Coordinates of N, CA and C in Angstrom, one line a residue:
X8 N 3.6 51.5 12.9 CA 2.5 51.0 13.7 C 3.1 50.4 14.9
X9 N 3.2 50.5 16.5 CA 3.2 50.4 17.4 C 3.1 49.1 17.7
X10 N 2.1 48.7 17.6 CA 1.1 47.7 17.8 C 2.0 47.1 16.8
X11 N 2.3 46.6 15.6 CA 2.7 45.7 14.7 C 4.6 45.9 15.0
X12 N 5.1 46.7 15.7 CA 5.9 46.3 15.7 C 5.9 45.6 16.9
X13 N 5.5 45.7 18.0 CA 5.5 44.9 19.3 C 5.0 43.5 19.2
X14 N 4.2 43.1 17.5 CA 4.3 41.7 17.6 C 5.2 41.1 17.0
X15 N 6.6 42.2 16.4 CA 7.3 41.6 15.4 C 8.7 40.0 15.9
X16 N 8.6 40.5 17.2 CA 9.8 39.1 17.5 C 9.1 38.1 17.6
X17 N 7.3 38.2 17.5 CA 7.1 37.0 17.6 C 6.8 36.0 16.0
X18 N 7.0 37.0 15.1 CA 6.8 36.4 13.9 C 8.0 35.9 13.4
X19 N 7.5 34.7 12.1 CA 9.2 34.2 11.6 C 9.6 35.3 11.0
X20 N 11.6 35.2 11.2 CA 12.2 36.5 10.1 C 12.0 36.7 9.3
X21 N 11.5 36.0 8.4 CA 11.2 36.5 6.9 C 9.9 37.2 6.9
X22 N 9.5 37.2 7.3 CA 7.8 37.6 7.8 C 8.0 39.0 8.4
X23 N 9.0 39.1 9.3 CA 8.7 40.5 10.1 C 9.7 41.2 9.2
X24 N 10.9 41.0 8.4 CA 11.8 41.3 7.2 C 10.7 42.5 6.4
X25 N 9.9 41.5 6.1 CA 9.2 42.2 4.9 C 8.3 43.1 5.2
X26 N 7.5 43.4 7.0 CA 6.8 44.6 7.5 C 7.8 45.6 8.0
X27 N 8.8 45.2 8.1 CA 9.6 46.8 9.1 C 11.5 46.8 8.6
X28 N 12.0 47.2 8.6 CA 13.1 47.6 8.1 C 13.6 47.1 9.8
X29 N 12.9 47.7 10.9 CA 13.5 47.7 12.2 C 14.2 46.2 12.6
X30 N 15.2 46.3 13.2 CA 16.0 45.4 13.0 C 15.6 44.6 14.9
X31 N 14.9 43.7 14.5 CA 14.9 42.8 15.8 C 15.2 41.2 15.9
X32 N 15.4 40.8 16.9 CA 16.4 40.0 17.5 C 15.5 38.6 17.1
X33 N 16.1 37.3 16.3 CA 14.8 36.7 15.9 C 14.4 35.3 17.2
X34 N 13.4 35.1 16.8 CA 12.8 34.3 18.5 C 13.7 33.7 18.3
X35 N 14.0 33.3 20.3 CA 15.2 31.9 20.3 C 14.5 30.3 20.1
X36 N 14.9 29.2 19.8 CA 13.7 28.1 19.6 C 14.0 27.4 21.1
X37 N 12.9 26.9 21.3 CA 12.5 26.3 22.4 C 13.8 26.0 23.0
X38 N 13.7 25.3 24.3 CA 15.8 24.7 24.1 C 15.1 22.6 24.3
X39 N 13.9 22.4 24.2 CA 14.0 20.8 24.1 C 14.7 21.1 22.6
X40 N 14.8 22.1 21.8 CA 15.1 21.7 20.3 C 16.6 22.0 20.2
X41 N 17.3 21.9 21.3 CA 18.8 22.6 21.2 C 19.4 21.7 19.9
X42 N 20.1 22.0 19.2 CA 20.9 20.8 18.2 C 20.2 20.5 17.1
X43 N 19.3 21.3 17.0 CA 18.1 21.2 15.8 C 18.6 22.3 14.6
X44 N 19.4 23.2 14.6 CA 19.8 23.9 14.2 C 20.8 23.4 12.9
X45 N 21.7 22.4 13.5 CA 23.0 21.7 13.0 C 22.8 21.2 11.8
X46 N 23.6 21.1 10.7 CA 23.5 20.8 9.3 C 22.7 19.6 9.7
X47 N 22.3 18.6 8.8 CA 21.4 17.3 8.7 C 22.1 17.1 7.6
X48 N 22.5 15.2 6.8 CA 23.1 14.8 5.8 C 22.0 15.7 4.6
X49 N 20.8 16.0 4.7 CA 19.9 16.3 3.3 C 20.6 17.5 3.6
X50 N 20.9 18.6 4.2 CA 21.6 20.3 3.7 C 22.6 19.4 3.4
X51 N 23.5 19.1 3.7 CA 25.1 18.9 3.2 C 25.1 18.6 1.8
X52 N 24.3 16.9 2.0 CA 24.9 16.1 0.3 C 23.9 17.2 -0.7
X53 N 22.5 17.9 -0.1 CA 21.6 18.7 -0.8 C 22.8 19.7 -1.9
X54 N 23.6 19.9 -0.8 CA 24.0 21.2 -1.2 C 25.3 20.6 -2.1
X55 N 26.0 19.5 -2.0 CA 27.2 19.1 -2.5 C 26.3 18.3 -4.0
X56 N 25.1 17.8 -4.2 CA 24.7 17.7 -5.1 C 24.3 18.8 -6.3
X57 N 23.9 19.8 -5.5 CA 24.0 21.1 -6.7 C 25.4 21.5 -6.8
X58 N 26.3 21.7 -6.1 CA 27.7 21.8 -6.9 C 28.6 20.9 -7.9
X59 N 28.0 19.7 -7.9 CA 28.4 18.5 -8.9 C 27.3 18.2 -10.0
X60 N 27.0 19.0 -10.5 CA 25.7 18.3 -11.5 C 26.1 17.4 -12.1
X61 N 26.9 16.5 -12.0 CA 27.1 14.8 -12.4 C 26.5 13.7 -11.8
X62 N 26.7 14.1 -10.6 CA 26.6 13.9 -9.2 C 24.8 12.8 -9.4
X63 N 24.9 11.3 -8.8 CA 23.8 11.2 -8.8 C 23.0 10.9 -7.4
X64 N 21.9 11.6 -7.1 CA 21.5 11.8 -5.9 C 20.5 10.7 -4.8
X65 N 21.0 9.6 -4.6 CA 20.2 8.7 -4.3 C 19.5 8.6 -2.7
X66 N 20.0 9.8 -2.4 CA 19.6 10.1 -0.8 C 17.8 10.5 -0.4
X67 N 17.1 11.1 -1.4 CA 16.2 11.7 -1.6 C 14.7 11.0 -2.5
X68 N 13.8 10.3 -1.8 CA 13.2 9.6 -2.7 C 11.9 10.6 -3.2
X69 N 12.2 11.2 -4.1 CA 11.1 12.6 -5.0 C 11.2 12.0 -6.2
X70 N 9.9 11.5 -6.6 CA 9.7 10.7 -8.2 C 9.9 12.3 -9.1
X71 N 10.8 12.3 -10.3 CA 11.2 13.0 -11.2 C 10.2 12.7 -12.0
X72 N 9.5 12.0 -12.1 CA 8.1 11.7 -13.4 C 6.9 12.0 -13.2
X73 N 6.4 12.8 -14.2 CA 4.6 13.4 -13.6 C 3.8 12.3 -13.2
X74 N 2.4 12.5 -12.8 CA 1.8 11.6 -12.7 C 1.1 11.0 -13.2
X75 N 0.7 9.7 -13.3 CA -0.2 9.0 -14.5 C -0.8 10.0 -15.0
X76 N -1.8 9.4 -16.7 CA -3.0 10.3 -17.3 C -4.2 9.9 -16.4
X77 N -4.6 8.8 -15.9 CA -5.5 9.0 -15.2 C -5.8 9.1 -13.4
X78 N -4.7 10.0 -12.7 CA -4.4 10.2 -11.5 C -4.7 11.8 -12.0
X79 N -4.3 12.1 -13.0 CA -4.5 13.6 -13.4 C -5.8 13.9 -13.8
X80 N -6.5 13.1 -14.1 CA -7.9 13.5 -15.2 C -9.2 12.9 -13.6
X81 N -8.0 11.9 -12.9 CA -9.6 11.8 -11.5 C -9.6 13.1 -10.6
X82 N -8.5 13.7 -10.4 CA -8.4 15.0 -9.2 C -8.9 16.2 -10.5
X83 N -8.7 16.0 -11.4 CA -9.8 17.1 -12.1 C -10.9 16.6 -12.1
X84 N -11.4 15.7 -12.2 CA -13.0 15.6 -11.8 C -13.2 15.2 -10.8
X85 N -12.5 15.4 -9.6 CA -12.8 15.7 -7.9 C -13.1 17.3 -8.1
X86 N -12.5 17.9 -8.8 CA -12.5 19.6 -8.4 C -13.9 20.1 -8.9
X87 N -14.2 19.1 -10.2 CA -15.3 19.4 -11.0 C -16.3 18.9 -10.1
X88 N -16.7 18.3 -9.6 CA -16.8 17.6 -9.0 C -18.0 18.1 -7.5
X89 N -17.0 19.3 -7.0 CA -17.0 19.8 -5.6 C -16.6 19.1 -4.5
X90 N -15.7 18.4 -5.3 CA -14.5 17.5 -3.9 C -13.5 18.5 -3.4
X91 N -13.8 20.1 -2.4 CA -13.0 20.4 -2.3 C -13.2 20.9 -1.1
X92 N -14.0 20.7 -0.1 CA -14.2 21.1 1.2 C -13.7 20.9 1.8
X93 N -14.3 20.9 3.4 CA -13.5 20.9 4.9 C -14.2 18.9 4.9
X94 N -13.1 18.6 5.0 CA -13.9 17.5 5.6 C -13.4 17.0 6.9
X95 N -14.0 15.5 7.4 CA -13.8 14.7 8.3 C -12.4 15.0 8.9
X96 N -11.8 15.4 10.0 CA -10.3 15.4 10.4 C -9.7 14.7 10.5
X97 N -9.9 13.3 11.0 CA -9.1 12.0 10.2 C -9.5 11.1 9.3
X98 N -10.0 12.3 8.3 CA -10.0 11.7 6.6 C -11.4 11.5 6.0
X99 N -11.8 11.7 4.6 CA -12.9 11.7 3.7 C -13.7 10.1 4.6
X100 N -14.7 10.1 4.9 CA -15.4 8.6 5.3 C -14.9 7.5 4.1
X101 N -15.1 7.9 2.9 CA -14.7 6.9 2.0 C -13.7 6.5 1.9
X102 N -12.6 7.4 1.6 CA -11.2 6.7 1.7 C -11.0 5.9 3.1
X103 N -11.5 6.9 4.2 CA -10.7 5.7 5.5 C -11.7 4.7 5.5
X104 N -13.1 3.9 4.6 CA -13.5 3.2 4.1 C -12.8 1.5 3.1
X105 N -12.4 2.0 2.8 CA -11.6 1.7 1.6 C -10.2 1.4 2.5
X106 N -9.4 1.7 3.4 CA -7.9 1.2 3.8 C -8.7 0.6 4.4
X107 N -9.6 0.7 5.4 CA -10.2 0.1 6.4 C -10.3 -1.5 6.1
X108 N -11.0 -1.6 4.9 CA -10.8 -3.1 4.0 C -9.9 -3.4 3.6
X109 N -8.5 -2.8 3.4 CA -7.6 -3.3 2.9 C -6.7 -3.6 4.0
X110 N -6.5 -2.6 5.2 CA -5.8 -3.2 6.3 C -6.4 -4.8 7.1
X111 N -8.0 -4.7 7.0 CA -8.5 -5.8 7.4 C -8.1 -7.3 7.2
X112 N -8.0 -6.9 6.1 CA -7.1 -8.6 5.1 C -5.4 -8.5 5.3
X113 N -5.2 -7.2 5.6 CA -3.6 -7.3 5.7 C -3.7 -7.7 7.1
X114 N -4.2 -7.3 8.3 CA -3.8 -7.6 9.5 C -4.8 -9.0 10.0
X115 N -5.9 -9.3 9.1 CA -6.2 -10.6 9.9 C -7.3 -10.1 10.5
X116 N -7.9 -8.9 10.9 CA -8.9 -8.5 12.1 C -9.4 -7.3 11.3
X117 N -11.1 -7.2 11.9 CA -11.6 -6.5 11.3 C -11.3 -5.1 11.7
X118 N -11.4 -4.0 10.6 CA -10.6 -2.6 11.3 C -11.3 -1.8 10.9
X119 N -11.9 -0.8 11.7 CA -13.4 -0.4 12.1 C -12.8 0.9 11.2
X120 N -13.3 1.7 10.4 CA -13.2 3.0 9.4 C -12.9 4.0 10.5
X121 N -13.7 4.2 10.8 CA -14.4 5.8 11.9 C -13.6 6.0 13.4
X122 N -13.0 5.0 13.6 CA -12.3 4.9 14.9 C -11.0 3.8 15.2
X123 N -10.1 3.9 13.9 CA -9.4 2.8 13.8 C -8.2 3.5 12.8
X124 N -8.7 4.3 11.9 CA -8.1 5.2 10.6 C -8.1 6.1 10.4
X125 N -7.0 6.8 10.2 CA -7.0 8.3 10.0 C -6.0 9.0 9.3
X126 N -6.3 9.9 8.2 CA -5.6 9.9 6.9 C -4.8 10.9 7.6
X127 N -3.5 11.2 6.6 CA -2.3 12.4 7.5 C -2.0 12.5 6.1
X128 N -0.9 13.6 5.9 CA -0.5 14.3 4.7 C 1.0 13.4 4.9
X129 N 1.1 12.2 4.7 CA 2.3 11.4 4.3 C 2.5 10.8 6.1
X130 N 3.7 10.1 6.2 CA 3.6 9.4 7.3 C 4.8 10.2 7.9
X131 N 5.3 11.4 7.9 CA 5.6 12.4 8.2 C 5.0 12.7 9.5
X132 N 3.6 13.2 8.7 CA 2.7 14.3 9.6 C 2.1 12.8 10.4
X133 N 2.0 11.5 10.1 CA 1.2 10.3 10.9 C 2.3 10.7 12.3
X134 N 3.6 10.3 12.1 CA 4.5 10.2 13.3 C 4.3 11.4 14.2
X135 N 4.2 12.8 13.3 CA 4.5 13.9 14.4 C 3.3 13.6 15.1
X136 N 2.1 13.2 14.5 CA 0.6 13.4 15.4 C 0.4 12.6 16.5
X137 N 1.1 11.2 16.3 CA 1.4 10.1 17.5 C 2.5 10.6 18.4
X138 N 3.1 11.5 18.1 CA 4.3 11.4 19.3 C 3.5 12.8 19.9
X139 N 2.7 13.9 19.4 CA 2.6 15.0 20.1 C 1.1 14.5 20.7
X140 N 0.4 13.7 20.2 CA -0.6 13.0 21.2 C -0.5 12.3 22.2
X141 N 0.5 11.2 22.5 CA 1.0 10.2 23.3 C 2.1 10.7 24.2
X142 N 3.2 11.5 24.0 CA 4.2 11.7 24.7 C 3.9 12.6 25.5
X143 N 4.4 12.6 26.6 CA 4.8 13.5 27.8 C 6.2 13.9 28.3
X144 N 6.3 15.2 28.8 CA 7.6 15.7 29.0 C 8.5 14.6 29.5
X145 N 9.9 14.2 29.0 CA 10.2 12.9 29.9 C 10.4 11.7 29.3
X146 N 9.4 11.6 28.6 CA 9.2 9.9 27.9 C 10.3 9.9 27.1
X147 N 10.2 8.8 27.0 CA 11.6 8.0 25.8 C 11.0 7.3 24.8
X148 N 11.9 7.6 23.5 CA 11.3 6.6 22.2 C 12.9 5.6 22.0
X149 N 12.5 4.4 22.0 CA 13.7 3.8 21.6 C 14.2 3.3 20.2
X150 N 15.2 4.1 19.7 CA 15.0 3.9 18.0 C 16.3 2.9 17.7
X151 N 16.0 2.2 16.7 CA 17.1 1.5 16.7 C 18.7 1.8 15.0
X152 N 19.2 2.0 15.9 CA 19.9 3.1 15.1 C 21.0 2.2 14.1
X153 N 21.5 3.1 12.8 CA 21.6 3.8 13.0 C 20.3 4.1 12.2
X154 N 19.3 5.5 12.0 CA 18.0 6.0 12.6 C 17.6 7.0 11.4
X155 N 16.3 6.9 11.0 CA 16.0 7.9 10.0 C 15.9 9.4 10.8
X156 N 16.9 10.0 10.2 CA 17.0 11.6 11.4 C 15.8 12.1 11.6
X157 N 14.7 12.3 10.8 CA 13.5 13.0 11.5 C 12.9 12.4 12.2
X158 N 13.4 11.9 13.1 CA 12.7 11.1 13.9 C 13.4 11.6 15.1
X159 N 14.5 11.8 15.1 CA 15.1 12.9 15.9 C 14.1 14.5 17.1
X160 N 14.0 14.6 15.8 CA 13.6 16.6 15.7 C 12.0 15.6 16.3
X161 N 11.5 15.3 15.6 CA 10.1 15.0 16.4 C 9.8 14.8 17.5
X162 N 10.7 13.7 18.2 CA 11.0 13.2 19.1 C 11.1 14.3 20.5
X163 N 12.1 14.9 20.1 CA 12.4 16.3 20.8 C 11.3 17.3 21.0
X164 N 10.6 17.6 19.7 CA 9.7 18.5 19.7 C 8.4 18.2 20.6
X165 N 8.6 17.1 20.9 CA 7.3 16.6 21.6 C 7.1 16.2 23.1
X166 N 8.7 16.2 23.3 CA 9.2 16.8 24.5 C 9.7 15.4 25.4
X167 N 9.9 14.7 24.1 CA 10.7 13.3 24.4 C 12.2 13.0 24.4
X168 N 12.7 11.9 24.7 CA 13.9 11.7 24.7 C 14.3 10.1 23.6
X169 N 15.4 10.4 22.6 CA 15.1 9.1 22.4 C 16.7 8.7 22.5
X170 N 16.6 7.4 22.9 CA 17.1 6.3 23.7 C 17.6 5.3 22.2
X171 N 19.2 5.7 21.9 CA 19.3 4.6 20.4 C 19.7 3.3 21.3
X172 N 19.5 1.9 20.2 CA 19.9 1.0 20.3 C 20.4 0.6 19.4
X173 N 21.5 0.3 18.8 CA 22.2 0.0 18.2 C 22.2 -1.2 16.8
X174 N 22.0 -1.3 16.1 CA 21.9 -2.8 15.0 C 23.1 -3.2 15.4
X175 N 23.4 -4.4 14.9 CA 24.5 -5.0 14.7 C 24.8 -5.0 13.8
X176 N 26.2 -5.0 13.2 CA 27.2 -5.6 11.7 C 27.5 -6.9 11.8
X177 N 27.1 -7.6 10.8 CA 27.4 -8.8 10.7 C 28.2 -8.7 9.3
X178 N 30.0 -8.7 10.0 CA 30.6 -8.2 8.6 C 30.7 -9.7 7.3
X179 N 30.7 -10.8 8.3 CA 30.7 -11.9 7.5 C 29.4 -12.2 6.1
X180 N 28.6 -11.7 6.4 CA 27.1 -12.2 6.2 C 26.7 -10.4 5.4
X181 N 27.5 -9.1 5.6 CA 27.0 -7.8 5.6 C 25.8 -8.0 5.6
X182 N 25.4 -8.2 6.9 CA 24.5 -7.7 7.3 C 24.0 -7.0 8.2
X183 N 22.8 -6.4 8.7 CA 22.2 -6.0 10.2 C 21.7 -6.7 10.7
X184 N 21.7 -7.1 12.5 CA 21.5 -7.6 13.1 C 20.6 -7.2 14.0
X185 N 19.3 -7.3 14.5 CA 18.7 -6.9 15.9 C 19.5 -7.6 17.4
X186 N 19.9 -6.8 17.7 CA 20.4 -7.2 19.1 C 19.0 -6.8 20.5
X187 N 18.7 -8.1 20.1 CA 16.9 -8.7 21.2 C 17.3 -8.1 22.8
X188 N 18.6 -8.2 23.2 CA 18.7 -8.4 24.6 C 19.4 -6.6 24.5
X189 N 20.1 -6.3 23.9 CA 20.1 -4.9 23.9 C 18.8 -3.8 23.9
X190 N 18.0 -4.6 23.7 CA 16.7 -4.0 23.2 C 16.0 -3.8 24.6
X191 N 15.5 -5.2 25.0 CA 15.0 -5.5 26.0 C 15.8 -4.4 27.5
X192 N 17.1 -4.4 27.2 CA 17.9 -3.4 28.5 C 17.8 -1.8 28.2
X193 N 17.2 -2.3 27.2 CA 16.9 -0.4 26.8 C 15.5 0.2 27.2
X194 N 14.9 -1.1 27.5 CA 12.9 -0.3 28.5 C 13.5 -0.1 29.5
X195 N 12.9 1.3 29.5 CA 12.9 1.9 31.1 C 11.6 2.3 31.8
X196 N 11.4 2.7 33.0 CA 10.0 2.9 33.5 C 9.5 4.1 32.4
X197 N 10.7 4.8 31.7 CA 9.8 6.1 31.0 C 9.8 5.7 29.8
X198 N 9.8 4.8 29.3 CA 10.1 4.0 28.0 C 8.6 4.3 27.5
X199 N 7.9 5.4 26.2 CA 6.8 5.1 26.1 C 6.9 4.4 24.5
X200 N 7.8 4.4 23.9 CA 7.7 3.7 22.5 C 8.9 3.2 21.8
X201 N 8.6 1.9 21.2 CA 9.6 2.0 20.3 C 9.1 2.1 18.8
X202 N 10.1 2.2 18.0 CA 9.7 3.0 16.5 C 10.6 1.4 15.7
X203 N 9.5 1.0 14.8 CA 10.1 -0.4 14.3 C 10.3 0.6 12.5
X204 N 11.3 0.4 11.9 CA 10.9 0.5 10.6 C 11.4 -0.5 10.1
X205 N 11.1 -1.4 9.1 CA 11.2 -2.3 8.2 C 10.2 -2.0 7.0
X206 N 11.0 -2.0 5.6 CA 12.0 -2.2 5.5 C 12.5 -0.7 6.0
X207 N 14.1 -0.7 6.3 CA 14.7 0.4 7.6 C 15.7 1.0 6.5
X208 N 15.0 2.6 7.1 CA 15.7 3.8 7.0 C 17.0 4.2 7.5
X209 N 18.5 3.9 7.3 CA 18.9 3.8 6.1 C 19.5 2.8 5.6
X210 N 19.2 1.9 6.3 CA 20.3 0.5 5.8 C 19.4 -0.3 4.7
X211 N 18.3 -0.3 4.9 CA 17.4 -1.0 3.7 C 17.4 -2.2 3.9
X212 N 17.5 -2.4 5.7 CA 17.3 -3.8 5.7 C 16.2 -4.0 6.2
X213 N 15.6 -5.5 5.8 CA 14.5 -6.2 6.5 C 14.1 -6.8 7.0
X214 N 13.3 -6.7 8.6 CA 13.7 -7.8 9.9 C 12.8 -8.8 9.3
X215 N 13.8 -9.9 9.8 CA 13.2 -11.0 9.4 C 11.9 -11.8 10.5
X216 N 11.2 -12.6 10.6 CA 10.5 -13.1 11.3 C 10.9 -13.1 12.8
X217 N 11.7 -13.8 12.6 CA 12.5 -14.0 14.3 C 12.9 -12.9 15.0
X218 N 13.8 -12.0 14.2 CA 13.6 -10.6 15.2 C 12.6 -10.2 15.1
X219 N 11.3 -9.9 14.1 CA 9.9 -9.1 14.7 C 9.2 -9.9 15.9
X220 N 9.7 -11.4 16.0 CA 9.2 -12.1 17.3 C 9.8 -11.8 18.1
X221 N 11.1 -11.2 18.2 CA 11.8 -11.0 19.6 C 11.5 -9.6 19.8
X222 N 11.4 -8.8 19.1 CA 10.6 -7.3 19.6 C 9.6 -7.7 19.9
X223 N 8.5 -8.5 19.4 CA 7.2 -8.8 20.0 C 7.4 -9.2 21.8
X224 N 8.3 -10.4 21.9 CA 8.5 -10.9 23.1 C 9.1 -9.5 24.2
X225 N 9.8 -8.7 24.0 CA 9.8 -7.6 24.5 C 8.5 -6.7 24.9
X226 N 8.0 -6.5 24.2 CA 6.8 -5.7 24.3 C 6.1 -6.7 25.4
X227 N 5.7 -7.7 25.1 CA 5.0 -9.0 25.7 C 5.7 -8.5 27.6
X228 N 6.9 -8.8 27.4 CA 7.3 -8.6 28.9 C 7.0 -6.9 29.5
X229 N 7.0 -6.3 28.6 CA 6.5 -4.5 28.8 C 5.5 -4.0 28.2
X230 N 4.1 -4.6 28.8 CA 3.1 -4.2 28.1 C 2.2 -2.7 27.9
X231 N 3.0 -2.1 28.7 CA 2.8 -0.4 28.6 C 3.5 0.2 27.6
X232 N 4.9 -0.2 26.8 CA 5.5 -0.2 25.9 C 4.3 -0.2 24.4
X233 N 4.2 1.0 23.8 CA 3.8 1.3 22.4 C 5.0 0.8 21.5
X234 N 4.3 0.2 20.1 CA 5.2 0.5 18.9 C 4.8 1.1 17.9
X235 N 5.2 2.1 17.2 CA 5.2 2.7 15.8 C 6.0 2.0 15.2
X236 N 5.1 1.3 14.1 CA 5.7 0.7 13.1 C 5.2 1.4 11.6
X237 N 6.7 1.8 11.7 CA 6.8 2.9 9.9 C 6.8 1.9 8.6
X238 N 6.2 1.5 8.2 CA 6.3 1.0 7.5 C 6.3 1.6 5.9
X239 N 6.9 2.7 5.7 CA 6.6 3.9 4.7 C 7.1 2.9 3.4
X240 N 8.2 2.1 3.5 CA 8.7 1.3 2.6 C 8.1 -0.2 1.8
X241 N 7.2 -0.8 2.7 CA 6.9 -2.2 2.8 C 6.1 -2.4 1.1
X242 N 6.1 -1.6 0.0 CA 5.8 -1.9 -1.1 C 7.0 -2.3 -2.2
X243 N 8.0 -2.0 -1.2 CA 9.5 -1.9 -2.3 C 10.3 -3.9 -1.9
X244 N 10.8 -4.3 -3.5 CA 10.8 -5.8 -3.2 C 12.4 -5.5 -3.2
X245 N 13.1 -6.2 -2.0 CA 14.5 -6.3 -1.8 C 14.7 -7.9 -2.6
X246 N 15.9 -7.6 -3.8 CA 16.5 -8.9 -3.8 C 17.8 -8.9 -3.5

């Protein structure tokens, strides 16, 4: 077919593999994604973890345990149900209901359901949706390193630049440090966000009051400056 092979370089290779034998050249990727290619620590230790089955794998947080008996017996009676449509695009009214009241008490202010909340398939897909909404060719995200890597690849994909800032070692004390004034010399006129995670991907540390007030006092001096604050961790208790 003519026609089906002239769409074949635009399909992924596995995809056009399995319609044609004919051997074509596979798309090149964008080039904002140059260096996207390059192993990541999850292929490496991924891969040095299946060659050691001793080996214990603490890089990867995937619960090994099914899920409760009644987490399993309520999504069967959602299905039973006819809980299975198209719904709302940022999320069932009830559920963004329901955070709506729970963020309200967590943040002190009331937080409107319908225009304040919106559900994503993990905080994954939350970040990719704020950076390909908000960013423009150009922009900078300032992360403070060292950096949960997908934050990398998104960053790029969205046709941003990001701008590390460095923690400190505090080898006396092993700890991490926010360096406030390092932070502050890192907004630039294209500066459109910084990305706060606490507790932080990968050191597992957590800012204490005084530095979330000196990133605040930053922002304060650069009020065009957005923050994403990941908080994907903030249920886990550090002692």
């Amino acid at each position: 077919d003519i026609s089906m092979l002239g769409l074949l370089p635009l399909l992924p290779v596995g995809l056009s593999a399995t319609l044609t034998a004919a051997s074509a050249p596979p798309p090149a990727a964008a080039l904002r994604l140059g260096g996207s290619d390059k192993p990541t620590v999850w292929s490496e230790f991924g891969a040095l973890a299946a060659e050691n089955p001793g080996a214990v794998n603490l890089g990867q947080g995937f619960p090994d345990w099914s899920p409760p008996d009644f987490v399993v017996a309520e999504a069967h009676a959602a299905l039973e149900q006819g809980f299975h449509q198209y719904t709302r695009p940022a999320g069932h009214p009830s559920l963004a209901s329901v955070l709506a009241s729970r963020y309200s008490r967590h943040l002190g202010r009331e937080v409107d359901a319908m225009t304040e909340v919106a559900i994503t398939v993990g905080a994954s897909q939350a970040l990719f949706l704020t950076l390909q909404a908000l960013l423009d060719p150009g922009d900078e995200v300032i992360l403070l390193e060292p950096a949960f890597d997908l934050y990398y690849g998104q960053i790029r994909l969205a046709g941003g630049t990001a701008v590390p800032v460095p923690l400190q070692l505090d080898e006396q004390e092993s700890q991490w440090r926010l360096d406030a004034d390092a932070l502050d010399a890192a907004v630039g006129p294209r500066t459109k966000f910084i990305v706060l995670n606490s507790p932080h991907n990968p050191t597992g540390k957590v800012f204490s009051a005084g530095e979330m007030e000196a990133i605040a006092e930053v922002v304060r001096r650069h009020p065009r400056v957005l923050v994403i604050s990941d908080e994907v961790y903030k249920y886990i208790v550090h002692g």
